[in-house]
CSV table of C-alpha atoms in Angstrom, one decimal:
chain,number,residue,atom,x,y,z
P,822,UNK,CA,93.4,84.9,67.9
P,823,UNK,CA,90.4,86.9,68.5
P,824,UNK,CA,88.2,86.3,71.8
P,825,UNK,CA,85.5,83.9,70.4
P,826,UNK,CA,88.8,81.3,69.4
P,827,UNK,CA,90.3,81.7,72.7
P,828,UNK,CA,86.8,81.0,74.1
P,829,UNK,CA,86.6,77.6,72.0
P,830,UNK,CA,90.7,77.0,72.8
P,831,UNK,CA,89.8,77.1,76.2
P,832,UNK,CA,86.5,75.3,76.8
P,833,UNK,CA,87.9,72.5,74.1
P,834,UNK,CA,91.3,72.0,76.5
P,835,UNK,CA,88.7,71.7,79.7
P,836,UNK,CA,86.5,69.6,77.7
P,837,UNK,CA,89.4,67.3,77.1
P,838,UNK,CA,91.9,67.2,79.6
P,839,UNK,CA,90.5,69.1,82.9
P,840,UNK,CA,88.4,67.4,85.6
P,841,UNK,CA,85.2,69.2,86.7
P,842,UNK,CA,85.7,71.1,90.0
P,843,UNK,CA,83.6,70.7,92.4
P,844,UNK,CA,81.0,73.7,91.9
P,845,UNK,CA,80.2,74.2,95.4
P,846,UNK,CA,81.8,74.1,98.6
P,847,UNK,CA,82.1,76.4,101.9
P,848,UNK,CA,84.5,79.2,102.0
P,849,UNK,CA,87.7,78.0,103.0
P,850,UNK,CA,90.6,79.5,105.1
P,851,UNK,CA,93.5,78.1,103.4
P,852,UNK,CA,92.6,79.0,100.3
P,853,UNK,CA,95.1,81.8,99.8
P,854,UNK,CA,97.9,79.8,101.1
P,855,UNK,CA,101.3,80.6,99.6
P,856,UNK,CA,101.9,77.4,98.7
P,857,UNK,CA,99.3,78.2,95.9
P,858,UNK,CA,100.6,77.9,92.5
P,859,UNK,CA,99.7,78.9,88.9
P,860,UNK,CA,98.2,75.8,86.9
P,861,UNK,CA,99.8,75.5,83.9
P,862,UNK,CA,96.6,74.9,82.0
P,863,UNK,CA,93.7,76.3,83.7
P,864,UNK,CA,90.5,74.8,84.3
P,865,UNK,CA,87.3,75.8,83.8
P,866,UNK,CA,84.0,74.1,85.0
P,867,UNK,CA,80.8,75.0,83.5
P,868,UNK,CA,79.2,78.3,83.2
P,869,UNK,CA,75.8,77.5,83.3
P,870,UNK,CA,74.5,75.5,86.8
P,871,UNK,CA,70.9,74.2,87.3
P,872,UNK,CA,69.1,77.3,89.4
P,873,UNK,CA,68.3,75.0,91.9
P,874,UNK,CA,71.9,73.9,93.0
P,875,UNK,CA,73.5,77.7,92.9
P,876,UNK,CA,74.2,78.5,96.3
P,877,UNK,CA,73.6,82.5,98.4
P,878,UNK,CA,76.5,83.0,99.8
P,879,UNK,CA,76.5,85.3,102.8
P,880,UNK,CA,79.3,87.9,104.1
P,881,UNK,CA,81.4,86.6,106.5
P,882,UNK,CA,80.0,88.0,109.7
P,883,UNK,CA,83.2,90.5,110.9
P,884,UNK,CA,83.3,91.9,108.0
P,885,UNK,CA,79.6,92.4,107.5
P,886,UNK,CA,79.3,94.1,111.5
P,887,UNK,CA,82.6,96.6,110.1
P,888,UNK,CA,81.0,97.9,107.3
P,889,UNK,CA,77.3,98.4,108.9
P,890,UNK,CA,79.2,100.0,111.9
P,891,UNK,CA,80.8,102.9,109.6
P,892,UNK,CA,76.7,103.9,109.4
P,893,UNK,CA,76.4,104.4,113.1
P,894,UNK,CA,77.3,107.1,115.1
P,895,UNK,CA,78.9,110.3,114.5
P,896,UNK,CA,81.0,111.0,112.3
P,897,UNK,CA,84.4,111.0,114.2
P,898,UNK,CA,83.2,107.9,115.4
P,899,UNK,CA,82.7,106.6,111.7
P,900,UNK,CA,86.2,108.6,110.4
P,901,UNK,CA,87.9,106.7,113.6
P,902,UNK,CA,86.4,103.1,112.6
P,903,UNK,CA,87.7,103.5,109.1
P,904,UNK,CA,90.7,104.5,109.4
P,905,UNK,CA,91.2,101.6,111.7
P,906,UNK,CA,89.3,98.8,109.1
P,907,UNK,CA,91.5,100.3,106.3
P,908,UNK,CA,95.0,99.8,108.0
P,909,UNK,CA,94.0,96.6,109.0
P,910,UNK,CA,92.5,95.6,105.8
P,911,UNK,CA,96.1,96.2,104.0
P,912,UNK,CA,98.2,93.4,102.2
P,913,UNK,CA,101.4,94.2,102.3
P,914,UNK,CA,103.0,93.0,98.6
P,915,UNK,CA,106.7,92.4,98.8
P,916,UNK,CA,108.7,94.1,95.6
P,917,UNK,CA,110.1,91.8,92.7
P,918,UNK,CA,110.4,91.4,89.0
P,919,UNK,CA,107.9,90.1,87.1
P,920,UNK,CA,106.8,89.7,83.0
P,921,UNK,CA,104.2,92.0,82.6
P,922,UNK,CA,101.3,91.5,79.6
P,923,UNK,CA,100.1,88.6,78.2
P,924,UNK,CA,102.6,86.4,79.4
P,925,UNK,CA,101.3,83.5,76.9
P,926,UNK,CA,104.0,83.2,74.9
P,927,UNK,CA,106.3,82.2,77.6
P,928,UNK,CA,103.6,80.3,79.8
P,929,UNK,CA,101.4,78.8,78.0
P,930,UNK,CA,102.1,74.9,76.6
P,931,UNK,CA,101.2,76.2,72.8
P,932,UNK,CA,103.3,79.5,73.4
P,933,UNK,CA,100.3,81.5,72.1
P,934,UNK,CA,98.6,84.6,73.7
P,935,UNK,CA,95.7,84.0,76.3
P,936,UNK,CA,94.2,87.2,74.7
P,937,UNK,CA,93.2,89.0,71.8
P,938,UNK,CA,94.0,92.6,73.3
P,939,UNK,CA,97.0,94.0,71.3
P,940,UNK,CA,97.9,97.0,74.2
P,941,UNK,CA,98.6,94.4,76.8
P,942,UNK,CA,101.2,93.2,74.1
P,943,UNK,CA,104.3,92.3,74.5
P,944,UNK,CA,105.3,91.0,77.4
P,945,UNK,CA,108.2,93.3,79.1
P,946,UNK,CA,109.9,92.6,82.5
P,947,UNK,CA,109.0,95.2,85.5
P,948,UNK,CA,110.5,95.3,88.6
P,949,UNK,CA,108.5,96.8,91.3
P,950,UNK,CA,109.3,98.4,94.9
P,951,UNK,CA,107.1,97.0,98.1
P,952,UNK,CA,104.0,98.2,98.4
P,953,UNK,CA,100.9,97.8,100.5
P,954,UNK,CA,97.6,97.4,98.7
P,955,UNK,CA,93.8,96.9,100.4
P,956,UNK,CA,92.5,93.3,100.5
P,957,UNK,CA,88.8,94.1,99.4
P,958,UNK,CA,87.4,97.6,96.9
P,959,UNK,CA,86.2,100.2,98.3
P,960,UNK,CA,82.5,99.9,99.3
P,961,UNK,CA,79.4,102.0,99.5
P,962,UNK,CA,79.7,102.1,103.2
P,963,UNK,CA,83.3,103.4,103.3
P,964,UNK,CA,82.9,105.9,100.4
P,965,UNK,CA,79.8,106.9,102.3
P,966,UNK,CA,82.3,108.4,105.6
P,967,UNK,CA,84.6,110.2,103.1
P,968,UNK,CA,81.6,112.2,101.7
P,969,UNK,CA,80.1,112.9,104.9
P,970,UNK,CA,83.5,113.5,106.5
P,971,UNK,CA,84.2,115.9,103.6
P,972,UNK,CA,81.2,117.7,103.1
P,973,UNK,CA,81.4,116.2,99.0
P,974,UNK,CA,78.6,114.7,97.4
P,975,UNK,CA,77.4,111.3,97.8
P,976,UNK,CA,78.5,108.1,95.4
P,977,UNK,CA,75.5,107.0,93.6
P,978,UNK,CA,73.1,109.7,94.3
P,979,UNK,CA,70.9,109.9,91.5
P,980,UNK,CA,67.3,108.1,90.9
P,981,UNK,CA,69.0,105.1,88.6
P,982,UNK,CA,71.1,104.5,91.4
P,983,UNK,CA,68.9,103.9,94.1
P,984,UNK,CA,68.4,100.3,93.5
P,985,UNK,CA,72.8,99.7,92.7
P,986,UNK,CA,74.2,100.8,95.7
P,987,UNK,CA,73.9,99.2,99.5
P,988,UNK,CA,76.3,99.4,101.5
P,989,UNK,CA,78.2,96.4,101.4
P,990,UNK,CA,78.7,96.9,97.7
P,991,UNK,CA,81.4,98.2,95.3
P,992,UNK,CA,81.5,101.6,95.3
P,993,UNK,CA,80.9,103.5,91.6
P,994,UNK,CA,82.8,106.5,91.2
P,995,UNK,CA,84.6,108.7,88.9
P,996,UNK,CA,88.7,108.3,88.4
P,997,UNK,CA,89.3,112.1,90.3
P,998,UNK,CA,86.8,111.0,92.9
P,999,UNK,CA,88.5,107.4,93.1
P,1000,UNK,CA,91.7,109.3,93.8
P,1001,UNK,CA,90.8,111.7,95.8
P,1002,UNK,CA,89.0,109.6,98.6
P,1003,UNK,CA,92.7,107.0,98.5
P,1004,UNK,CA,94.3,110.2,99.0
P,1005,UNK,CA,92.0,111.3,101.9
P,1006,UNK,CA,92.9,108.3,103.2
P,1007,UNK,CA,96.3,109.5,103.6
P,1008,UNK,CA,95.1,112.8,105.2
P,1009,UNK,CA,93.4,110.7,108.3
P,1010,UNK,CA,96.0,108.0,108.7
P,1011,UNK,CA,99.3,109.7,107.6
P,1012,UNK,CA,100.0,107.2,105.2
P,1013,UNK,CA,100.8,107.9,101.3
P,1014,UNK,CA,97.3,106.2,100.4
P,1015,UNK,CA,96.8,106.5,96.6
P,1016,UNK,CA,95.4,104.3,93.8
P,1017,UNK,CA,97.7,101.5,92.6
P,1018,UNK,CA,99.7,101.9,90.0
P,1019,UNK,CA,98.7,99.6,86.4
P,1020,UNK,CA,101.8,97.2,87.3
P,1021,UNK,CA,101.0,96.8,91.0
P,1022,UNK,CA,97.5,96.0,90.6
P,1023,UNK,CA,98.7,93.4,87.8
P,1024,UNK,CA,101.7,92.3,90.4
P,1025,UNK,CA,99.1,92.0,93.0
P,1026,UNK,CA,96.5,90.4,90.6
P,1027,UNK,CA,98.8,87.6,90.1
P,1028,UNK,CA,100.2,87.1,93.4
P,1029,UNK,CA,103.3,88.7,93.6
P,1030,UNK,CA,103.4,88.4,89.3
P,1031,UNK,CA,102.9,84.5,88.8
P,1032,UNK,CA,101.4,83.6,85.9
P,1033,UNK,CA,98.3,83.2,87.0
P,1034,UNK,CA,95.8,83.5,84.4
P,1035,UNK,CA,93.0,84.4,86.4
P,1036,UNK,CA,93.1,86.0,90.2
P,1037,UNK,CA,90.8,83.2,91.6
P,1038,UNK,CA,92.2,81.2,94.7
P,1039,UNK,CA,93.8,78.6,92.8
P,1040,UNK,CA,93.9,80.1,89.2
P,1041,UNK,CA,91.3,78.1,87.9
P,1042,UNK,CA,87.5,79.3,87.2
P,1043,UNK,CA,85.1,77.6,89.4
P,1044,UNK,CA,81.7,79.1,88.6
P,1045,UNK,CA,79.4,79.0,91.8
P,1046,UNK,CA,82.8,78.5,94.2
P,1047,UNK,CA,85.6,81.0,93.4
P,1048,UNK,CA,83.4,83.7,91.5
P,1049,UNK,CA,79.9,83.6,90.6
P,1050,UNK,CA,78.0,81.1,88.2
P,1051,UNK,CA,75.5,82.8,85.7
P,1052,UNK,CA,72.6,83.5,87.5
P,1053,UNK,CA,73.6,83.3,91.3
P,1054,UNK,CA,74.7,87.0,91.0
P,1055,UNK,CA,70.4,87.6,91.8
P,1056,UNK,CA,70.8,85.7,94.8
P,1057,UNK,CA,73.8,87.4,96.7
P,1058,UNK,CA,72.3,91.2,96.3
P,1059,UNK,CA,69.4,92.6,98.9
P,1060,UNK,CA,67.0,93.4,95.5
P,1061,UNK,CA,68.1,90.7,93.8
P,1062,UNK,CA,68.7,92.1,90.7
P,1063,UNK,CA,72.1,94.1,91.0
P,1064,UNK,CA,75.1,93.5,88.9
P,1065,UNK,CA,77.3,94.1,92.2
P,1066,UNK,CA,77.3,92.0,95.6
P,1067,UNK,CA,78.9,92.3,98.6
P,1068,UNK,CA,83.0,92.3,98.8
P,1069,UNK,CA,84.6,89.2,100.5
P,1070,UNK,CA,81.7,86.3,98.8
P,1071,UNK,CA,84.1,84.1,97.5
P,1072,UNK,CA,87.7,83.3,98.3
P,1073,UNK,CA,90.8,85.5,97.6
P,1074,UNK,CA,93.9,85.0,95.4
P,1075,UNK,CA,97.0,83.7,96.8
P,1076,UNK,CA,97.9,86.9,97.8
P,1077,UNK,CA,94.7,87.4,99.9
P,1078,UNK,CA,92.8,89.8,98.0
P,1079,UNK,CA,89.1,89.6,97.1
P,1080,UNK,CA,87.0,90.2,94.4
P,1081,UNK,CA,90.2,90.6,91.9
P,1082,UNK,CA,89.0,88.4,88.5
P,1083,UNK,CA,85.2,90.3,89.1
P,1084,UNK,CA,82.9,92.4,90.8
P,1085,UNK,CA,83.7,96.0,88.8
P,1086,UNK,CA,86.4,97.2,87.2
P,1087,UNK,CA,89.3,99.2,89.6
P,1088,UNK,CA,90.6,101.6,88.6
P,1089,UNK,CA,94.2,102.6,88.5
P,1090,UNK,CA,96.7,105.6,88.5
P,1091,UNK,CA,97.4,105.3,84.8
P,1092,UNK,CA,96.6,107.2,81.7
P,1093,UNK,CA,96.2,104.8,78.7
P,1094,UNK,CA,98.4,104.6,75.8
P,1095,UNK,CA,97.9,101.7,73.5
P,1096,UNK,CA,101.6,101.4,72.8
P,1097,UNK,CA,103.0,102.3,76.0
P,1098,UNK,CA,104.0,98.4,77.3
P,1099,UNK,CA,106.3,98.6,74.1
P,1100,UNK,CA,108.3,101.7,76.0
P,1101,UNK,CA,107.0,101.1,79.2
P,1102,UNK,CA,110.7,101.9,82.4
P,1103,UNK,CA,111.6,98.6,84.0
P,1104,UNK,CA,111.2,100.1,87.1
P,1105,UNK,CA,108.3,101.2,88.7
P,1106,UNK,CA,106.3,102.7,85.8
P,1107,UNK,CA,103.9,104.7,86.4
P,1108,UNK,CA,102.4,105.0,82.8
P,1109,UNK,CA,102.3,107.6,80.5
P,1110,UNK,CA,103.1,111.5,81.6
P,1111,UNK,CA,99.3,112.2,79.8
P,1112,UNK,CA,96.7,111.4,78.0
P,1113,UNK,CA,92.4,111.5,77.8
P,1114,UNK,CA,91.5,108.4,79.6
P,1115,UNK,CA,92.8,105.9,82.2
P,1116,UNK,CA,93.6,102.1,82.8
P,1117,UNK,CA,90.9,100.3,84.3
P,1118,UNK,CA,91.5,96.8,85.7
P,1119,UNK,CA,89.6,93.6,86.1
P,1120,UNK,CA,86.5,92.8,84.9
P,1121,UNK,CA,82.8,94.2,85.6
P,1122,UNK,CA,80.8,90.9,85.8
P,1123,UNK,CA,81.5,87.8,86.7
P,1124,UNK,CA,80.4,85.1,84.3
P,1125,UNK,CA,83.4,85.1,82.3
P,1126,UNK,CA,86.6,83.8,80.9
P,1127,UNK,CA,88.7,86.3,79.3
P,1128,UNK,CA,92.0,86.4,80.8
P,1129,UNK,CA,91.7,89.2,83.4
P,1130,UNK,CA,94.7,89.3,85.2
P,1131,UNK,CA,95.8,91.2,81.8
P,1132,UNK,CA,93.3,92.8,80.7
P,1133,UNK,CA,93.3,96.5,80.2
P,1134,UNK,CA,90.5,99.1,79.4
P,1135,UNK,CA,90.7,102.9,78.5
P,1136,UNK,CA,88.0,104.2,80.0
P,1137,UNK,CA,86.6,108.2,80.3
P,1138,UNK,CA,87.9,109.9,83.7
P,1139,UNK,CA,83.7,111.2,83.7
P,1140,UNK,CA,80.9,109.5,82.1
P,1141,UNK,CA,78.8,112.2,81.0
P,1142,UNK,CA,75.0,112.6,82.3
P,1143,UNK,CA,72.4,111.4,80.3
P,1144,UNK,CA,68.5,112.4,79.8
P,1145,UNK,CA,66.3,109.8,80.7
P,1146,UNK,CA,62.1,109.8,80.3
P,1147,UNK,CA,61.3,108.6,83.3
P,1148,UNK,CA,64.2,110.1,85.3
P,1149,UNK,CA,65.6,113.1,83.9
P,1150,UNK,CA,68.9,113.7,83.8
P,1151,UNK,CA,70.6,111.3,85.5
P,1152,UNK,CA,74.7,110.8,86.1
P,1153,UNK,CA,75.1,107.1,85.4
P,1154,UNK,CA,79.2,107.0,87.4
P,1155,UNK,CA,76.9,103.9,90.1
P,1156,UNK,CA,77.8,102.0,87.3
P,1157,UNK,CA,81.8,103.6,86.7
P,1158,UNK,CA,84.7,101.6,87.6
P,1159,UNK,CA,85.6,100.8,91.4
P,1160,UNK,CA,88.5,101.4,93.2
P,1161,UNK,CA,91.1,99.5,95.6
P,1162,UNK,CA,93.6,102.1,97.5
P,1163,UNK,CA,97.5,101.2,97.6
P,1164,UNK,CA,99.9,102.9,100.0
P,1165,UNK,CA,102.9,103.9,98.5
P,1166,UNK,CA,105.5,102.7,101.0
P,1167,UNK,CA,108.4,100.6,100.6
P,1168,UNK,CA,107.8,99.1,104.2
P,1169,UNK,CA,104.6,97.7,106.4
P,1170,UNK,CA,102.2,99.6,107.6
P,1171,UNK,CA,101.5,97.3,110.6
């Protein structure tokens, strides 16, 4: 099936069968209960909401005074306040096995893939260790101590970028830079902070591996409630007009982490191979020994409804610079993949 027939499968089994959710509602704290299962056919409401009715959402206000602390006082004072956020921010992720891919074959009621994308093909049984894994990305503000803190330049420098990034934002970055600030981490908290592995930020995606389709709050897609409607992205950003808005808007999965189905792509630890889930180890892969690009995760906007707790991009480790009339030369990595640290430690952190 290519993507434009699992569109129509999709919207014709809502159209159908599946209630309208409600669009709209306040943020709610039992929505990542564990009680939480995967639907076996998920909804989806509609896309498209009248202007008038899409709601601006607003950070919780702890996490909002957090992040615009880490711009405030000296920079030991910052370092100290984000090594504390970040240990505190951790899920911890209890091992298991799971059925890695595009588990539609063996989920869905038709026993046909959810997606079109042949290198998240087949479906192979992992079994991972424990692991810990931050509940929201990595944000401007946070990225913004590392490169202070390490005397490297800043995320998002350039001209283009000036109107992307604020604070409470994804971070943009390169995959070495993405890496190396999770690894930082490690240097400041003793911990083994890295980037997640492909299969634990697919095990995490789905809530400890359930087949859930989509890493929403209750594995449905609720435009306007559990990830943006088209068009209320506009609302949620200081300009207005910028693709990314804060971390933490809308609810979590299951698990407890935000932002999973949308919001940026994360990166992950992996080099791509489009065949490697037809050799991948049973236990604890960690992708291919090498490669040209790596496995990005997730998905970069919101308004959409390709299965993203399976999807898998190659993408360049360095998206070269570009010339630009008006701007010059420009490096365009404010709008590269994101990133979501893991520790890589069998027990909790706290």
């Amino acid at each position: 099936m290519n993507s434009g027939e699992i569109e129509s499968l999709f919207m014709s089994l809502h159209r159908k069968v599946l209630p309208l959710p409600a669009v709209f509602c306040c943020l709610i704290a039992s929505a990542h209960a564990s009680s939480v299962k995967p639907p076996k056919i998920p909804a989806i409401s509609k896309q498209y909401v009248d202007e008038e009715k899409l709601v601006a959402l607003k950070q919780p206000a702890a996490l909002a005074a957090e992040l615009e602390a880490l711009g405030k006082g000296t920079i030991d004072e910052r370092v100290a306040r984000l090594k504390k956020k970040i240990l505190t921010d951790l899920i911890f992720v209890e091992g298991g096995t799971f059925q890695m891919g595009d588990f539609g074959p063996i989920w869905s009621p038709d026993k046909l893939p959810y997606s079109d994308d042949p290198t998240n093909k087949p479906v192979h049984e992992v079994t991972l260790s424990s692991f810990s894994i931050a509940k929201y990305k990595t944000t401007f503000a946070e990225f913004d101590v590392y490169t202070e803190a390490s005397g490297t330049e800043r995320a998002a420098s350039d001209k283009a970028a000036a109107k992307q990034r604020y604070p409470a934002a994804p971070a943009g970055v390169s995959w070495q830079r993405a890496k190396d600030y999770c690894q930082w981490l490690g240097n400041i908290t003793g911990q083994p902070f890295d980037l997640p592995t492909e299969a634990q930020w697919e095990y995490a995606a789905r809530s400890r591996g359930q087949f859930f389709v989509w890493a929403t709050d209750n594995g449905n897609v609720d435009f306007g409630r559990n990830i943006p409607a088209a068009g209320q992205v506009k609302l949620l950003t200081p300009s207005g007009s910028q693709r990314r808005y804060p971390v933490g808007l809308f609810p979590p999965n299951p698990l407890g982490l935000y932002d999973v189905s949308h919001d940026n792509e994360e990166w992950v630890n992996d080099w791509f191979d489009k065949d490697y889930y037809q050799r991948s180890p049973k236990h604890d892969p960690k992708g291919p020994a090498g490669g040209t690009m790596k496995v990005a995760r997730g998905w970069p906007v919101s308004d959409s409804i390709v299965p993203n707790t399976m999807h898998r991009r190659a993408r360049p480790m360095e998206l070269p610079a570009e010339e630009t009339e008006d701007l010059g030369t420009i490096s365009p990595n404010y709008l590269s993949q994101g990133l979501r640290c893991a520790v890589q430690k069998s027990e909790k952190i706290h």
